[in-house]
Amino acid sequence: MEEFINYILKFGNLNKQQTDFIMTKAKTLELHKDEYFSEAGKIPRQVGFLLKGVIRFCYYNNKGEEITHSFSEENHFVSDQQKFEAQVLASEYIQAVTNCTLLVFSKKDWDEIGNTIVGWEAITGLIVKNCLLKTLERRSPLVSEDATTRYLLFIEQFPGLVNRIALSHIASYLGITQQSLSRIRKNIS
């Protein structure tokens, strides 16, 4: 819980009464490995903050192949924010890669926080902007590099993930087959 408050305070000033109010709206959610936080074709019902575990964001391309486009680790928000705010059908899946613990807020509670705390929208706007920038920073160089370089960049950007998640998810993120990834790992060891 303290991690969550510390995280949001990086993006704006809130007093103890305000942070206490926010925490009254939070619920804890346990997700088991492979369970979905949000699913394509359904309206996202909550926004979460990851306290423990790893989450991946993925979709299926027009060939029916599963594509992982990003990961979130501890102390980051987890949501399909645009679809959550608009309450429209999600186009991607948000799935637990490990057992996870999240603080979650329903749409009703999230809106109540925004309607009660002056400046909350500015704070959440900065958080969303920060998350988007980090995703772009991590993703952009991966597109133009060869597979070995992409894997080495992945290790550099996500040092704690390599031994925590399935190779199939890493391969999907890197845009290569699992066999190619195994070969790359063998060649650089």
Coordinates of N, CA and C in Angstrom, one line a residue:
M1 N 0.8 -1.2 0.0 CA 0.0 0.0 0.0 C 0.9 1.3 0.0
E2 N 1.9 1.2 0.8 CA 2.8 2.4 0.9 C 3.5 2.6 -0.5
E3 N 3.8 1.5 -1.2 CA 4.4 1.7 -2.5 C 3.5 2.5 -3.4
F4 N 2.2 2.2 -3.4 CA 1.2 2.9 -4.2 C 1.2 4.4 -3.9
I5 N 1.1 4.7 -2.6 CA 1.1 6.1 -2.2 C 2.4 6.8 -2.6
N6 N 3.5 6.2 -2.4 CA 4.8 6.8 -2.8 C 4.8 7.0 -4.3
Y7 N 4.3 6.1 -5.1 CA 4.3 6.2 -6.5 C 3.4 7.4 -7.0
I8 N 2.2 7.5 -6.5 CA 1.4 8.6 -6.9 C 1.9 10.0 -6.5
L9 N 2.6 10.0 -5.3 CA 3.1 11.3 -4.8 C 4.3 11.8 -5.7
K10 N 4.8 10.9 -6.5 CA 5.9 11.4 -7.5 C 5.3 12.3 -8.5
F11 N 4.0 12.2 -8.7 CA 3.3 13.0 -9.8 C 2.5 14.2 -9.3
G12 N 2.4 14.4 -8.0 CA 1.6 15.5 -7.5 C 1.6 15.5 -6.0
N13 N 1.1 16.6 -5.4 CA 1.0 16.7 -3.9 C -0.3 16.3 -3.5
L14 N -0.4 15.4 -2.5 CA -1.6 15.0 -1.8 C -1.4 15.0 -0.3
N15 N -2.4 15.4 0.5 CA -2.2 15.4 1.9 C -2.6 14.0 2.4
K16 N -2.4 13.8 3.7 CA -2.7 12.5 4.3 C -4.2 12.2 4.2
Q17 N -5.0 13.2 4.4 CA -6.5 13.0 4.3 C -6.9 12.5 2.9
Q18 N -6.2 13.1 1.9 CA -6.5 12.7 0.5 C -6.0 11.3 0.2
T19 N -4.8 11.0 0.7 CA -4.3 9.6 0.4 C -5.1 8.6 1.2
D20 N -5.5 8.9 2.4 CA -6.4 8.0 3.2 C -7.7 7.7 2.4
F21 N -8.3 8.8 1.9 CA -9.5 8.7 1.1 C -9.3 7.7 -0.1
I22 N -8.2 7.9 -0.8 CA -7.9 7.1 -2.0 C -7.8 5.6 -1.5
M23 N -7.1 5.4 -0.4 CA -7.0 4.0 0.1 C -8.3 3.4 0.5
T24 N -9.3 4.2 0.9 CA -10.6 3.6 1.3 C -11.3 3.0 0.0
K25 N -10.9 3.5 -1.1 CA -11.5 3.0 -2.4 C -10.8 1.8 -3.0
A26 N -9.6 1.5 -2.5 CA -8.7 0.4 -3.1 C -9.2 -0.9 -2.5
K27 N -9.1 -1.9 -3.3 CA -9.3 -3.3 -2.9 C -8.1 -4.1 -3.4
T28 N -7.8 -5.2 -2.7 CA -6.7 -6.1 -3.1 C -7.3 -7.2 -4.0
L29 N -6.6 -7.5 -5.0 CA -7.0 -8.5 -6.0 C -5.8 -9.5 -6.1
E30 N -6.0 -10.7 -6.0 CA -5.0 -11.8 -6.2 C -5.3 -12.4 -7.6
L31 N -4.3 -12.4 -8.5 CA -4.5 -13.1 -9.8 C -3.5 -14.2 -9.8
H32 N -4.0 -15.4 -10.2 CA -3.1 -16.5 -10.4 C -2.4 -16.4 -11.8
K33 N -1.3 -17.0 -11.9 CA -0.6 -17.1 -13.2 C -1.6 -17.5 -14.3
D34 N -1.5 -16.8 -15.4 CA -2.3 -17.0 -16.6 C -3.8 -16.4 -16.5
E35 N -4.2 -15.9 -15.3 CA -5.5 -15.3 -15.2 C -5.5 -13.9 -15.9
Y36 N -6.6 -13.5 -16.3 CA -6.7 -12.2 -17.0 C -7.2 -11.1 -16.1
F37 N -6.6 -10.0 -16.1 CA -7.0 -8.8 -15.4 C -8.1 -8.1 -16.3
S38 N -7.9 -8.1 -17.6 CA -8.8 -7.5 -18.5 C -8.7 -8.4 -19.8
E39 N -9.9 -8.5 -20.5 CA -9.9 -9.3 -21.7 C -10.4 -8.5 -22.9
A40 N -9.9 -8.8 -24.1 CA -10.4 -8.2 -25.3 C -11.8 -8.6 -25.5
G41 N -12.6 -7.6 -26.0 CA -14.0 -7.9 -26.2 C -14.9 -7.7 -25.0
K42 N -14.3 -7.3 -23.9 CA -15.0 -7.0 -22.7 C -14.7 -5.6 -22.2
I43 N -15.6 -4.9 -21.5 CA -15.3 -3.6 -21.0 C -14.4 -3.7 -19.8
P44 N -13.3 -3.0 -19.7 CA -12.4 -3.0 -18.5 C -13.2 -2.4 -17.3
R45 N -13.2 -3.1 -16.3 CA -14.0 -2.7 -15.1 C -13.2 -2.1 -14.0
Q46 N -11.9 -2.2 -14.1 CA -11.0 -1.7 -13.0 C -9.7 -1.2 -13.5
V47 N -9.1 -0.4 -12.7 CA -7.7 0.0 -12.9 C -6.9 -0.6 -11.8
G48 N -5.7 -1.0 -12.0 CA -4.9 -1.7 -10.9 C -3.5 -1.1 -10.8
F49 N -3.0 -1.3 -9.6 CA -1.6 -1.0 -9.3 C -0.9 -2.3 -8.9
L50 N 0.1 -2.7 -9.6 CA 0.8 -4.0 -9.3 C 1.7 -3.9 -8.1
L51 N 1.3 -4.6 -7.1 CA 2.1 -4.7 -5.8 C 3.1 -5.9 -5.9
K52 N 2.7 -7.0 -6.5 CA 3.6 -8.1 -6.6 C 3.3 -8.9 -7.9
G53 N 4.4 -9.3 -8.6 CA 4.2 -10.1 -9.8 C 4.5 -9.4 -11.1
V54 N 4.2 -10.1 -12.2 CA 4.4 -9.5 -13.6 C 3.2 -9.7 -14.4
I55 N 2.8 -8.7 -15.1 CA 1.7 -8.7 -16.0 C 2.1 -8.4 -17.5
R56 N 1.4 -9.0 -18.4 CA 1.8 -8.7 -19.8 C 0.5 -8.2 -20.5
F57 N 0.8 -7.4 -21.5 CA -0.3 -6.9 -22.4 C -0.1 -7.5 -23.8
C58 N -1.2 -8.2 -24.3 CA -1.0 -8.9 -25.5 C -2.3 -8.8 -26.4
Y59 N -2.2 -9.2 -27.6 CA -3.3 -9.2 -28.5 C -3.1 -10.3 -29.6
Y60 N -4.1 -10.6 -30.4 CA -3.9 -11.5 -31.5 C -3.9 -10.8 -32.8
N61 N -2.9 -11.1 -33.6 CA -2.9 -10.4 -34.9 C -3.8 -11.1 -35.9
N62 N -3.9 -10.6 -37.1 CA -4.8 -11.1 -38.1 C -4.6 -12.5 -38.5
K63 N -3.4 -13.1 -38.2 CA -3.1 -14.5 -38.4 C -3.4 -15.4 -37.2
G64 N -4.0 -14.8 -36.2 CA -4.3 -15.5 -35.0 C -3.1 -15.8 -34.1
E65 N -2.0 -15.1 -34.3 CA -0.8 -15.3 -33.5 C -0.9 -14.3 -32.3
E66 N -0.5 -14.8 -31.2 CA -0.4 -14.0 -30.0 C 0.8 -13.1 -29.9
I67 N 0.6 -11.8 -29.8 CA 1.7 -10.9 -29.7 C 1.7 -10.2 -28.4
T68 N 2.8 -10.3 -27.7 CA 3.0 -9.6 -26.4 C 3.7 -8.3 -26.7
H69 N 3.0 -7.2 -26.4 CA 3.6 -5.9 -26.7 C 4.2 -5.1 -25.5
S70 N 3.9 -5.6 -24.3 CA 4.6 -5.0 -23.1 C 4.4 -5.8 -21.9
F71 N 5.3 -5.5 -20.9 CA 5.2 -6.1 -19.6 C 5.1 -5.0 -18.5
S72 N 4.5 -5.3 -17.4 CA 4.6 -4.4 -16.2 C 5.0 -5.2 -15.0
E73 N 5.9 -4.6 -14.3 CA 6.4 -5.2 -13.0 C 5.8 -4.5 -11.8
E74 N 6.3 -4.9 -10.7 CA 5.8 -4.3 -9.4 C 5.9 -2.7 -9.5
N75 N 5.0 -2.1 -8.8 CA 4.9 -0.7 -8.6 C 4.6 0.1 -9.9
H76 N 3.8 -0.5 -10.7 CA 3.3 0.2 -11.9 C 1.8 0.0 -12.1
F77 N 1.2 1.0 -12.7 CA -0.3 0.8 -13.0 C -0.5 -0.2 -14.1
V78 N -1.6 -0.8 -14.0 CA -2.0 -1.9 -15.0 C -3.5 -1.5 -15.4
S79 N -3.6 -1.1 -16.6 CA -5.0 -0.9 -17.1 C -4.9 -0.6 -18.6
D80 N -6.1 -0.8 -19.2 CA -6.3 -0.3 -20.6 C -7.0 1.0 -20.4
Q81 N -6.2 2.0 -20.1 CA -6.8 3.3 -19.5 C -7.8 4.0 -20.4
Q82 N -7.5 4.0 -21.7 CA -8.5 4.7 -22.6 C -9.8 4.0 -22.7
K83 N -9.7 2.6 -22.8 CA -11.0 1.9 -22.8 C -11.7 1.9 -21.5
F84 N -10.9 1.9 -20.4 CA -11.5 2.0 -19.0 C -12.2 3.3 -18.8
E85 N -11.6 4.4 -19.2 CA -12.2 5.7 -19.0 C -13.4 5.8 -19.9
A86 N -13.4 5.4 -21.1 CA -14.5 5.5 -22.0 C -15.6 4.4 -21.8
Q87 N -15.2 3.3 -21.0 CA -16.1 2.2 -20.8 C -16.6 1.6 -22.1
V88 N -15.6 1.3 -23.0 CA -15.8 0.6 -24.2 C -15.0 -0.7 -24.3
L89 N -15.3 -1.6 -25.2 CA -14.7 -2.9 -25.3 C -13.2 -2.8 -25.5
A90 N -12.5 -3.6 -24.7 CA -11.0 -3.6 -24.8 C -10.6 -4.4 -26.1
S91 N -9.5 -4.0 -26.6 CA -9.0 -4.7 -27.8 C -7.7 -5.6 -27.5
E92 N -7.3 -5.6 -26.3 CA -6.2 -6.4 -25.9 C -6.5 -7.1 -24.6
Y93 N -5.5 -8.0 -24.3 CA -5.6 -8.8 -23.0 C -4.6 -8.3 -22.1
I94 N -4.9 -8.3 -20.8 CA -3.9 -8.0 -19.7 C -3.9 -9.2 -18.8
Q95 N -2.8 -9.9 -18.9 CA -2.7 -11.3 -18.2 C -1.6 -11.4 -17.2
A96 N -1.9 -12.1 -16.1 CA -0.8 -12.3 -15.1 C 0.1 -13.4 -15.7
V97 N 1.4 -13.0 -15.7 CA 2.5 -13.9 -16.1 C 3.0 -14.7 -14.9
T98 N 2.8 -14.2 -13.8 CA 3.2 -14.8 -12.5 C 2.0 -14.7 -11.6
N99 N 2.0 -15.3 -10.4 CA 0.9 -14.9 -9.4 C 1.1 -13.4 -9.1
C100 N 0.0 -12.7 -9.0 CA 0.1 -11.3 -8.8 C -0.8 -10.8 -7.7
T101 N -0.4 -9.7 -7.1 CA -1.3 -9.0 -6.1 C -1.4 -7.6 -6.6
L102 N -2.6 -7.1 -6.7 CA -2.8 -5.7 -7.2 C -3.8 -5.0 -6.2
L103 N -3.6 -3.7 -6.2 CA -4.6 -2.8 -5.6 C -5.5 -2.4 -6.8
V104 N -6.8 -2.5 -6.7 CA -7.7 -2.2 -7.8 C -8.7 -1.2 -7.4
F105 N -9.2 -0.5 -8.4 CA -10.2 0.5 -8.2 C -11.3 0.3 -9.2
S106 N -12.5 0.2 -8.8 CA -13.6 0.1 -9.8 C -13.8 1.5 -10.5
K107 N -14.5 1.5 -11.6 CA -14.7 2.7 -12.4 C -15.5 3.7 -11.5
K108 N -16.5 3.2 -10.7 CA -17.2 4.1 -9.8 C -16.3 4.8 -8.8
D109 N -15.4 3.9 -8.2 CA -14.5 4.5 -7.1 C -13.5 5.4 -7.7
W110 N -13.0 5.0 -8.9 CA -12.0 5.9 -9.6 C -12.6 7.2 -9.9
D111 N -13.8 7.2 -10.4 CA -14.5 8.5 -10.7 C -14.7 9.3 -9.5
E112 N -15.1 8.6 -8.4 CA -15.4 9.3 -7.1 C -14.1 10.0 -6.6
I113 N -12.9 9.3 -6.7 CA -11.7 9.9 -6.4 C -11.5 11.2 -7.2
G114 N -11.7 11.1 -8.5 CA -11.5 12.2 -9.4 C -12.4 13.4 -9.1
N115 N -13.6 13.1 -8.7 CA -14.6 14.1 -8.3 C -14.4 14.7 -7.0
T116 N -13.6 14.0 -6.1 CA -13.4 14.5 -4.7 C -12.1 15.2 -4.6
I117 N -11.1 14.8 -5.2 CA -9.7 15.3 -5.0 C -9.4 16.3 -6.1
V118 N -9.2 17.6 -5.8 CA -8.8 18.6 -6.7 C -7.4 18.2 -7.2
G119 N -7.2 18.2 -8.5 CA -5.9 17.9 -9.1 C -5.7 16.4 -9.4
W120 N -6.6 15.5 -9.0 CA -6.4 14.1 -9.3 C -6.2 13.8 -10.8
E121 N -7.0 14.5 -11.6 CA -6.9 14.3 -13.1 C -5.5 14.7 -13.6
A122 N -5.0 15.7 -13.0 CA -3.6 16.1 -13.5 C -2.6 15.1 -13.1
I123 N -2.7 14.5 -11.8 CA -1.8 13.5 -11.4 C -1.9 12.3 -12.3
T124 N -3.2 11.8 -12.5 CA -3.3 10.6 -13.3 C -2.9 10.8 -14.7
G125 N -3.1 12.0 -15.2 CA -2.6 12.4 -16.6 C -1.1 12.2 -16.7
L126 N -0.4 12.7 -15.7 CA 1.0 12.6 -15.7 C 1.5 11.1 -15.6
I127 N 0.7 10.4 -14.8 CA 1.1 8.9 -14.6 C 0.9 8.2 -16.0
V128 N -0.2 8.5 -16.6 CA -0.5 7.8 -18.0 C 0.6 8.3 -19.0
K129 N 0.9 9.5 -19.0 CA 2.0 10.0 -19.9 C 3.3 9.4 -19.6
N130 N 3.7 9.2 -18.4 CA 4.9 8.6 -17.9 C 4.9 7.1 -18.4
C131 N 3.8 6.4 -18.2 CA 3.7 5.0 -18.6 C 3.8 4.9 -20.1
L132 N 3.2 5.7 -20.9 CA 3.3 5.7 -22.3 C 4.7 6.0 -22.8
L133 N 5.4 6.9 -22.2 CA 6.8 7.2 -22.6 C 7.7 6.1 -22.3
K134 N 7.5 5.4 -21.2 CA 8.4 4.3 -20.8 C 8.1 3.1 -21.8
T135 N 6.9 2.9 -22.2 CA 6.6 1.8 -23.1 C 7.2 2.1 -24.5
L136 N 7.1 3.4 -24.9 CA 7.7 3.8 -26.2 C 9.3 3.7 -26.2
E137 N 9.9 4.1 -25.1 CA 11.3 4.0 -24.9 C 11.8 2.6 -25.0
R138 N 11.0 1.7 -24.4 CA 11.4 0.3 -24.3 C 11.1 -0.4 -25.7
R139 N 10.1 0.0 -26.4 CA 9.7 -0.7 -27.6 C 10.4 -0.2 -28.8
S140 N 10.6 1.1 -29.0 CA 11.1 1.7 -30.2 C 12.4 1.0 -30.7
P141 N 13.5 0.9 -29.9 CA 14.7 0.3 -30.4 C 14.5 -1.2 -30.8
L142 N 13.6 -1.8 -30.2 CA 13.4 -3.3 -30.5 C 13.0 -3.5 -31.9
V143 N 12.3 -2.6 -32.5 CA 11.7 -2.9 -33.8 C 12.8 -2.9 -34.9
S144 N 13.8 -2.1 -34.8 CA 14.8 -2.0 -35.9 C 16.1 -2.8 -35.7
E145 N 16.2 -3.5 -34.6 CA 17.4 -4.3 -34.3 C 17.3 -5.7 -34.7
D146 N 18.5 -6.4 -34.9 CA 18.4 -7.8 -35.1 C 18.0 -8.6 -33.8
A147 N 17.7 -9.8 -33.9 CA 17.1 -10.6 -32.8 C 18.0 -10.6 -31.6
T148 N 19.3 -10.8 -31.8 CA 20.2 -10.9 -30.7 C 20.3 -9.6 -29.9
T149 N 20.4 -8.5 -30.7 CA 20.4 -7.2 -30.1 C 19.1 -6.9 -29.3
R150 N 18.0 -7.3 -29.9 CA 16.7 -7.1 -29.3 C 16.7 -7.8 -27.9
Y151 N 17.2 -9.1 -27.9 CA 17.2 -9.8 -26.7 C 18.1 -9.2 -25.6
L152 N 19.3 -8.7 -26.1 CA 20.2 -8.1 -25.1 C 19.6 -6.8 -24.6
L153 N 18.9 -6.0 -25.4 CA 18.2 -4.8 -25.0 C 17.1 -5.2 -24.0
F154 N 16.4 -6.3 -24.2 CA 15.4 -6.8 -23.3 C 15.9 -7.0 -21.9
I155 N 17.1 -7.7 -21.9 CA 17.8 -8.1 -20.6 C 18.1 -6.8 -19.9
E156 N 18.6 -5.8 -20.7 CA 19.0 -4.5 -20.1 C 17.8 -3.8 -19.5
Q157 N 16.7 -3.7 -20.3 CA 15.5 -3.0 -19.9 C 14.7 -3.7 -18.8
F158 N 14.7 -5.0 -18.8 CA 13.9 -5.8 -17.8 C 14.8 -6.8 -17.2
P159 N 15.8 -6.4 -16.4 CA 16.8 -7.3 -15.8 C 16.2 -8.4 -14.9
G160 N 15.1 -8.0 -14.3 CA 14.5 -9.0 -13.4 C 13.5 -9.9 -14.0
L161 N 13.2 -9.7 -15.3 CA 12.1 -10.6 -15.9 C 12.6 -11.9 -16.5
V162 N 13.8 -11.9 -17.0 CA 14.3 -13.0 -17.7 C 14.1 -14.4 -17.1
N163 N 14.3 -14.4 -15.8 CA 14.1 -15.7 -15.0 C 12.7 -15.8 -14.4
R164 N 11.8 -14.8 -14.6 CA 10.5 -14.8 -14.0 C 9.4 -15.2 -14.9
I165 N 9.6 -15.1 -16.2 CA 8.5 -15.3 -17.1 C 8.9 -16.3 -18.2
A166 N 7.9 -16.9 -18.8 CA 8.1 -17.9 -19.8 C 8.8 -17.4 -21.0
L167 N 9.7 -18.2 -21.6 CA 10.4 -17.9 -22.8 C 9.5 -17.5 -24.0
S168 N 8.4 -18.2 -24.0 CA 7.4 -18.0 -25.1 C 6.9 -16.5 -25.1
H169 N 6.7 -16.0 -23.9 CA 6.3 -14.6 -23.8 C 7.4 -13.6 -24.2
I170 N 8.6 -13.9 -23.8 CA 9.8 -13.1 -24.2 C 9.9 -13.2 -25.7
A171 N 9.8 -14.3 -26.3 CA 10.0 -14.5 -27.8 C 8.9 -13.7 -28.5
S172 N 7.7 -13.8 -28.0 CA 6.5 -13.0 -28.6 C 6.8 -11.6 -28.5
Y173 N 7.3 -11.1 -27.4 CA 7.6 -9.7 -27.3 C 8.7 -9.2 -28.2
L174 N 9.7 -10.1 -28.4 CA 10.8 -9.8 -29.3 C 10.5 -10.0 -30.8
G175 N 9.3 -10.6 -31.1 CA 9.0 -10.9 -32.5 C 9.7 -12.0 -33.1
I176 N 10.1 -13.0 -32.3 CA 10.9 -14.1 -32.8 C 10.3 -15.4 -32.3
T177 N 10.7 -16.6 -32.9 CA 10.2 -17.8 -32.4 C 10.9 -18.2 -31.1
Q178 N 10.3 -19.1 -30.4 CA 10.9 -19.6 -29.2 C 12.2 -20.4 -29.5
Q179 N 12.3 -21.1 -30.6 CA 13.5 -21.8 -31.0 C 14.6 -20.8 -31.3
S180 N 14.3 -19.7 -31.9 CA 15.3 -18.6 -32.2 C 15.8 -18.1 -30.9
L181 N 14.9 -17.8 -30.0 CA 15.3 -17.3 -28.7 C 16.2 -18.3 -27.9
S182 N 15.9 -19.5 -28.0 CA 16.8 -20.6 -27.3 C 18.1 -20.6 -27.9
R183 N 18.2 -20.5 -29.2 CA 19.5 -20.4 -29.9 C 20.3 -19.2 -29.5
I184 N 19.6 -18.0 -29.5 CA 20.3 -16.8 -29.1 C 20.8 -16.9 -27.7
R185 N 20.0 -17.4 -26.8 CA 20.4 -17.5 -25.4 C 21.6 -18.5 -25.2
K186 N 21.6 -19.5 -26.0 CA 22.8 -20.5 -26.0 C 24.0 -19.8 -26.5
N187 N 23.9 -19.0 -27.6 CA 25.1 -18.4 -28.2 C 25.7 -17.3 -27.3
I188 N 24.9 -16.7 -26.5 CA 25.5 -15.6 -25.7 C 25.9 -16.0 -24.3
S189 N 25.6 -17.2 -23.9 CA 26.0 -17.7 -22.6 C 27.4 -18.0 -22.5

